[in-house]
mmCIF file of C-alpha atoms and ligand atoms in Angstrom:
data_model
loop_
_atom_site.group_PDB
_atom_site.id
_atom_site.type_symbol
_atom_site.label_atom_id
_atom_site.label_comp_id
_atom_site.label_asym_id
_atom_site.label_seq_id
_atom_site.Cartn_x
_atom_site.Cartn_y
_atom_site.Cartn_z
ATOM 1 C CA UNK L 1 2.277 -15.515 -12.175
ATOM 2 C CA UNK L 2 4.447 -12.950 -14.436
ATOM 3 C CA UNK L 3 3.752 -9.675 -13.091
ATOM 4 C CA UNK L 4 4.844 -5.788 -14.846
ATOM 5 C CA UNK L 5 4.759 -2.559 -13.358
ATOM 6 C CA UNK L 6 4.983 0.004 -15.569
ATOM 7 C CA UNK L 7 4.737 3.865 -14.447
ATOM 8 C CA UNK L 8 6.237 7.337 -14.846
ATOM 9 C CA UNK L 9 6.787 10.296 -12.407
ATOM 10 C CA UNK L 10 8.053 13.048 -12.588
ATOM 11 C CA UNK L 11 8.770 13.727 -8.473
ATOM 12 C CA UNK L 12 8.938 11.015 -7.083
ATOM 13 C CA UNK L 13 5.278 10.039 -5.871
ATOM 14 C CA UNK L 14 4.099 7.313 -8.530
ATOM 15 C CA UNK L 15 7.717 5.873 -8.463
ATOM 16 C CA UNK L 16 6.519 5.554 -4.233
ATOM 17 C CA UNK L 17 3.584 3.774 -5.171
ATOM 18 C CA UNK L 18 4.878 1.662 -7.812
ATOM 19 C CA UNK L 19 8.011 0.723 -5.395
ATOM 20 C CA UNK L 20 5.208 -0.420 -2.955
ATOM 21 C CA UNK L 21 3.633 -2.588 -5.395
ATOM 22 C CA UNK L 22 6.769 -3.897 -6.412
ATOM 23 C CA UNK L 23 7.846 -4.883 -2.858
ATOM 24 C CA UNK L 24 4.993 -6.776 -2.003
ATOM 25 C CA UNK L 25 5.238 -8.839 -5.021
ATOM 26 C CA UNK L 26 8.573 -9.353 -4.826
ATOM 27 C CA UNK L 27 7.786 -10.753 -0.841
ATOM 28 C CA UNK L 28 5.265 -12.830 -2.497
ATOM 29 C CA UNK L 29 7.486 -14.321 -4.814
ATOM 30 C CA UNK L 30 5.936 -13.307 -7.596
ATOM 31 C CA UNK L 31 8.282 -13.164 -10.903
ATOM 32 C CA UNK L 32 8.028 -8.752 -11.257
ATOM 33 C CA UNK L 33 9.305 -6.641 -14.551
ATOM 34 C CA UNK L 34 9.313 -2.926 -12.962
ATOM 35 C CA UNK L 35 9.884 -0.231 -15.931
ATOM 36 C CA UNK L 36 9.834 3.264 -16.415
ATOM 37 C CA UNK L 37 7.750 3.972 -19.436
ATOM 38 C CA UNK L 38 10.264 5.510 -21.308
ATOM 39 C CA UNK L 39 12.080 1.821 -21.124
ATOM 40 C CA UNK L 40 8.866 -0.102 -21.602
ATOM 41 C CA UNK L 41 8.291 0.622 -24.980
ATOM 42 C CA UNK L 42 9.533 -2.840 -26.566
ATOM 43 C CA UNK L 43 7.112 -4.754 -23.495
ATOM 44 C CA UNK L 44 4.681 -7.341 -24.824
ATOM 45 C CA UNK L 45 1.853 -6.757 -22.445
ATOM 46 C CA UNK L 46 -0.113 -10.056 -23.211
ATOM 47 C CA UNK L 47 3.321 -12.110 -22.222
ATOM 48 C CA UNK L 48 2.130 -10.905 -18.660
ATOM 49 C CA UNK L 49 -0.606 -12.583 -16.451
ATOM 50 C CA UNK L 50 -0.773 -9.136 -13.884
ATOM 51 C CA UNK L 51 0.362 -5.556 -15.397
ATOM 52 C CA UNK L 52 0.149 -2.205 -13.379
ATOM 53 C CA UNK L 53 -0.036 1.125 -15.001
ATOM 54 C CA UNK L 54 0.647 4.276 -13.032
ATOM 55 C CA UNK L 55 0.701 7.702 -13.374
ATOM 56 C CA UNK L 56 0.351 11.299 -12.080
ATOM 57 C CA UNK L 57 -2.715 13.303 -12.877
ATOM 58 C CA UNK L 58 -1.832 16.129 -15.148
ATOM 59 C CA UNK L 59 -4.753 18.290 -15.837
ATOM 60 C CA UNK L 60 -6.712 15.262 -15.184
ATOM 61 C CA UNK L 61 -5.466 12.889 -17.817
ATOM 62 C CA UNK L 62 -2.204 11.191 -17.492
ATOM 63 C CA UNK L 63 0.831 12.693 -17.551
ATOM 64 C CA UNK L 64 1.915 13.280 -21.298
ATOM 65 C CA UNK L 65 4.975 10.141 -21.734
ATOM 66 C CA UNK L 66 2.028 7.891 -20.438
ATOM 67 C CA UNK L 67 -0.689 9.129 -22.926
ATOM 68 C CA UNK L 68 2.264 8.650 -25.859
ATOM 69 C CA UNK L 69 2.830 5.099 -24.465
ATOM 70 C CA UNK L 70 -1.138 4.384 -24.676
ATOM 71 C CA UNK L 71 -1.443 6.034 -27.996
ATOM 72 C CA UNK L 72 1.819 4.003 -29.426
ATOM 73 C CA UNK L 73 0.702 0.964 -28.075
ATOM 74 C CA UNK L 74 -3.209 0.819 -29.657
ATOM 75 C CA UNK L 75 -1.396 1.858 -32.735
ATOM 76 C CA UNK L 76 0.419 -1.404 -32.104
ATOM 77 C CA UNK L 77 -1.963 -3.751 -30.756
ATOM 78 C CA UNK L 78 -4.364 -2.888 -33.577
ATOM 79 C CA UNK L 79 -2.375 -3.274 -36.277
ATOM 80 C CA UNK L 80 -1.840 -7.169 -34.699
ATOM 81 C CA UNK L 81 -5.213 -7.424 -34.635
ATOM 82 C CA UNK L 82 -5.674 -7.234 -30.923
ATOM 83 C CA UNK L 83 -8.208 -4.471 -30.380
ATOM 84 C CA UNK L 84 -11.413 -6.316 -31.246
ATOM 85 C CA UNK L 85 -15.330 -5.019 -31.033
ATOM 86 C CA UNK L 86 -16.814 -5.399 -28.218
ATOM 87 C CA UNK L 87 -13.342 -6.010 -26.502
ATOM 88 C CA UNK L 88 -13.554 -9.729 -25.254
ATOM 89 C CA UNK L 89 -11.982 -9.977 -21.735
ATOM 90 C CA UNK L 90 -9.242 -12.817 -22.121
ATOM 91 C CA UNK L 91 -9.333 -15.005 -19.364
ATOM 92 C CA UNK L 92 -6.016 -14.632 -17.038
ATOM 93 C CA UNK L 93 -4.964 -10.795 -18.324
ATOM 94 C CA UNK L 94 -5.428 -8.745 -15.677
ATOM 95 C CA UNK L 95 -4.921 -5.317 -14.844
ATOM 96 C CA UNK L 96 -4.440 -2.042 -12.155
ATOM 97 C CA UNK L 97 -4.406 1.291 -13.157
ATOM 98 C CA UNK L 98 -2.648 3.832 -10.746
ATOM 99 C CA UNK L 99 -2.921 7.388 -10.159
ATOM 100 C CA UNK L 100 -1.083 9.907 -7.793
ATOM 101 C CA UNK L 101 -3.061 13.658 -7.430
ATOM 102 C CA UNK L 102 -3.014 16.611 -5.468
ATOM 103 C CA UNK L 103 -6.370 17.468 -6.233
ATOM 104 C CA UNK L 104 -5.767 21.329 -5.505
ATOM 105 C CA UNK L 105 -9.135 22.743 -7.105
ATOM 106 C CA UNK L 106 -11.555 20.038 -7.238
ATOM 107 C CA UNK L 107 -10.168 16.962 -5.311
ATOM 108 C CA UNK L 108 -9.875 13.187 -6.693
ATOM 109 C CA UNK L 109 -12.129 14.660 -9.458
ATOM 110 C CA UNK L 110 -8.742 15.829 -10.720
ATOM 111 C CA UNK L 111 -7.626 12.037 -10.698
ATOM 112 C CA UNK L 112 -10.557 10.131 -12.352
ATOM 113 C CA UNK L 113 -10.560 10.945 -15.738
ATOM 114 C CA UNK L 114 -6.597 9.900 -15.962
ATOM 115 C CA UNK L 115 -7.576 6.921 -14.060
ATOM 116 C CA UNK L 116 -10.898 6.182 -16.709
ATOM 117 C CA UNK L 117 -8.146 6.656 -19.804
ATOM 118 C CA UNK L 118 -5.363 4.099 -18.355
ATOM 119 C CA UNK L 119 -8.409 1.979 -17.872
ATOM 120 C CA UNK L 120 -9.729 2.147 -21.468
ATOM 121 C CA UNK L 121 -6.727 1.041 -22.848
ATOM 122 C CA UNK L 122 -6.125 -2.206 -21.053
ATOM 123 C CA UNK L 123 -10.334 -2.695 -21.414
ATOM 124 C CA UNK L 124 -9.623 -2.102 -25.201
ATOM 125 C CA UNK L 125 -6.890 -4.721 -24.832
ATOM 126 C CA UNK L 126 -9.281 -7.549 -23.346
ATOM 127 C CA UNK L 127 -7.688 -7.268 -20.124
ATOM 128 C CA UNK L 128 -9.435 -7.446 -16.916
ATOM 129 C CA UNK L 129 -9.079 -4.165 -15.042
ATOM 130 C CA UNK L 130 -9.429 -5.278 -11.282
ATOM 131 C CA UNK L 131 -8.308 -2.063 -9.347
ATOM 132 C CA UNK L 132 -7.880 1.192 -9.707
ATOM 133 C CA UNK L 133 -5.885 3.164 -7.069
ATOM 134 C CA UNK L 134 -6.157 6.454 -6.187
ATOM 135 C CA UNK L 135 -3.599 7.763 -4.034
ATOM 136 C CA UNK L 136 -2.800 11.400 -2.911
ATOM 137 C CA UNK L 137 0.714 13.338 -3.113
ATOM 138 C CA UNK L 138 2.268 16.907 -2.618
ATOM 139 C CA UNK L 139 2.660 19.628 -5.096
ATOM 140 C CA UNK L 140 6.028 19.261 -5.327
ATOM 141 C CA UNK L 141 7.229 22.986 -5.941
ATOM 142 C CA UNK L 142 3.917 24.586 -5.414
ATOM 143 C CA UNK L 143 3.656 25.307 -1.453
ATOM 144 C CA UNK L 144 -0.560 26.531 -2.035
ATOM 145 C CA UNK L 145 -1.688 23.404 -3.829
ATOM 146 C CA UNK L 146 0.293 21.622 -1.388
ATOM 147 C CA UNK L 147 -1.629 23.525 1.758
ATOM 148 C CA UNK L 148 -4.413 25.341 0.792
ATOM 149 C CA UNK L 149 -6.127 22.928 -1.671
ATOM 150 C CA UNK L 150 -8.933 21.121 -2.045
ATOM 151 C CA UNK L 151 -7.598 18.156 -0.417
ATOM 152 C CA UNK L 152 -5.908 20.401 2.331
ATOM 153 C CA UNK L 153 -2.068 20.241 3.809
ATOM 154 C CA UNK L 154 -0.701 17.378 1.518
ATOM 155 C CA UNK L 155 2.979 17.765 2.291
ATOM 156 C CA UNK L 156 4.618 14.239 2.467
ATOM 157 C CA UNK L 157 1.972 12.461 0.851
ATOM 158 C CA UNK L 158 1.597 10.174 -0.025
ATOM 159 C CA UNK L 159 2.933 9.588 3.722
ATOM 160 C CA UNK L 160 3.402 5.726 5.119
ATOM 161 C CA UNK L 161 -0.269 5.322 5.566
ATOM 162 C CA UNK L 162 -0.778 6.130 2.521
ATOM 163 C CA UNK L 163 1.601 3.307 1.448
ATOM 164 C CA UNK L 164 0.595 0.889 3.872
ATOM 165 C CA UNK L 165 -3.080 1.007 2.461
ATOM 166 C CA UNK L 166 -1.370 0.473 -1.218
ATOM 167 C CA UNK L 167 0.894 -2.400 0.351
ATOM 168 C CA UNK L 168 -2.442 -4.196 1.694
ATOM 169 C CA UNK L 169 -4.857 -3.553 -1.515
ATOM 170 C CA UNK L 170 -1.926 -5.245 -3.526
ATOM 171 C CA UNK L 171 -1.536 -8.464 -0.850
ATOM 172 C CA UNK L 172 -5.676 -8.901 -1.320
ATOM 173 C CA UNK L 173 -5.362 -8.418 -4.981
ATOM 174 C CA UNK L 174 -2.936 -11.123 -4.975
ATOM 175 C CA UNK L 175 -4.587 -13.427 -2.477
ATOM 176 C CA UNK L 176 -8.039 -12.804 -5.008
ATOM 177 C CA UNK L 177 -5.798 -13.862 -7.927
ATOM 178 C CA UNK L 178 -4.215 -16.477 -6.433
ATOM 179 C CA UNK L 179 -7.425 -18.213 -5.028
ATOM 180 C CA UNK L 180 -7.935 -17.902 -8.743
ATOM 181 C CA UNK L 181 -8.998 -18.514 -11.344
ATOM 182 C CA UNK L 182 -8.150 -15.846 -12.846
HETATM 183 C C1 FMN A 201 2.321 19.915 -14.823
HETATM 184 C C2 FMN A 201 1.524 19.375 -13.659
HETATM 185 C C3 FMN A 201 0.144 19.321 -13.752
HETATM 186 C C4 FMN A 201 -0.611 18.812 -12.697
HETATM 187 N N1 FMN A 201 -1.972 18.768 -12.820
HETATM 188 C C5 FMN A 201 -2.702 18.252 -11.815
HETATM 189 C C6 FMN A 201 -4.124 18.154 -11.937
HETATM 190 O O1 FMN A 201 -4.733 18.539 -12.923
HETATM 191 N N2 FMN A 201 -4.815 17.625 -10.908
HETATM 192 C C7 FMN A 201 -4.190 17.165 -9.785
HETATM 193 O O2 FMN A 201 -4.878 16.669 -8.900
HETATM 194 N N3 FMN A 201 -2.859 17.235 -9.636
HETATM 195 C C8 FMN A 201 -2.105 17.761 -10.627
HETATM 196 N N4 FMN A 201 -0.738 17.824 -10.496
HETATM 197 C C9 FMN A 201 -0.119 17.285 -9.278
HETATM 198 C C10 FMN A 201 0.393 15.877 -9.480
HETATM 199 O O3 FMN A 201 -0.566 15.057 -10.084
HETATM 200 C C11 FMN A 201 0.752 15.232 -8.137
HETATM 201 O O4 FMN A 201 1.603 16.037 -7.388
HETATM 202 C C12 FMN A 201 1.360 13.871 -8.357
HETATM 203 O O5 FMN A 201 1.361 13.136 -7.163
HETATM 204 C C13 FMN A 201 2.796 13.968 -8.864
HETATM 205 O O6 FMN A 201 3.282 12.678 -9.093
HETATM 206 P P1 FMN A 201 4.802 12.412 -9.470
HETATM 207 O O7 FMN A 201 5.624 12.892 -8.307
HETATM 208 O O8 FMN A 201 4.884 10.957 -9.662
HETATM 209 O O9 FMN A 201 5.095 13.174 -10.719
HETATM 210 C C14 FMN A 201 0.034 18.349 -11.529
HETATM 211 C C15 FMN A 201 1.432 18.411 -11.433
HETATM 212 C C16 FMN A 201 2.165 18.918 -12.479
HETATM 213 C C17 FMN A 201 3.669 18.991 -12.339
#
């Protein structure tokens, strides 16, 4: 299996999650491409049998270099002829969409609707979206979001338990896919 994690964060908190990922692939021996987004650009997604997509919430949608990347991409993919009615899942293109939040005003309802877009895309690709992940982090520079929010004192998230849950929903996803067929 050829596995790609693409992401982009700008404090730190999806690059924690996406590490995560990429360590228990790597300890699974799976072959893993890890890219910032701003590198991934030239990526051919379909050469890839597993790709992750991550990404902080910002004002509920993605952050704005991820949104570009999507945008770029369809332009792409239909031009090749790729984005097709109905969107036919192809058989062994699979998918996870990450998101890191703070959730200050109305909790992971802040994280959904960037989760739902990263999800379109690869659903618009044929791809089979098998996870999302929703995963909490600070307010980096913004001490009341990061205390008095929605989703309460968030400082050091996401923490080691929050990592340790990521680390065990990939080794599943990987023993599903695995078991195959995927
Ligand atoms: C410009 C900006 C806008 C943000 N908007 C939201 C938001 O609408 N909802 C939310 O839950 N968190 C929001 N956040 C918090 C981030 O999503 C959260 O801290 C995330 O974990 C940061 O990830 P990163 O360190 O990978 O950039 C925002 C952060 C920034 C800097």
């Amino acid at each position: 299996m050829k596995a790609l994690i693409i992401y982009w964060s700008g404090t730190g908190n999806t690059e924690k999650v996406a590490e995560t990922i990429r360590r228990v692939l790597e300890k699974k021996g799976i072959k893993i491409t890890v890219k910032k987004i701003e590198e991934a650009k030239g990526e051919e997604l379909y050469d890839y049998d597993l790709v992750f997509l991550g990404s902080p919430s910002h004002m509920w949608l993605p952050a704005q270099p991820v949104i570009e990347f999507v945008k770029e991409k369809m332009r792409e993919y239909g031009k090749r002829g790729f984005i097709k009615p109905c969107s036919p899942k192809i058989h062994g293109k699979n998918a996870v969409v990450f998101c890191t939040y703070s959730g200050p005003h109305t909790g992971i309802d802040e994280a959904i609707p960037a989760v739902k877009f990263m999800r379109q895309f690869f659903e618009h690709l044929g791809f089979n979206v098998k996870a999302e992940w929703y995963v909490v982090g600070e307010f980096h520079g913004n001490e009341l979001y990061s205390t008095k929010g929605k989703l309460g004192d968030i400082r050091g998230r996401p923490n080691s338990q929050d990592l340790a849950k990521i680390e065990n929903d990939t080794a599943r996803l990987l023993s599903r896919l695995t078991r195959g067929p995927f």
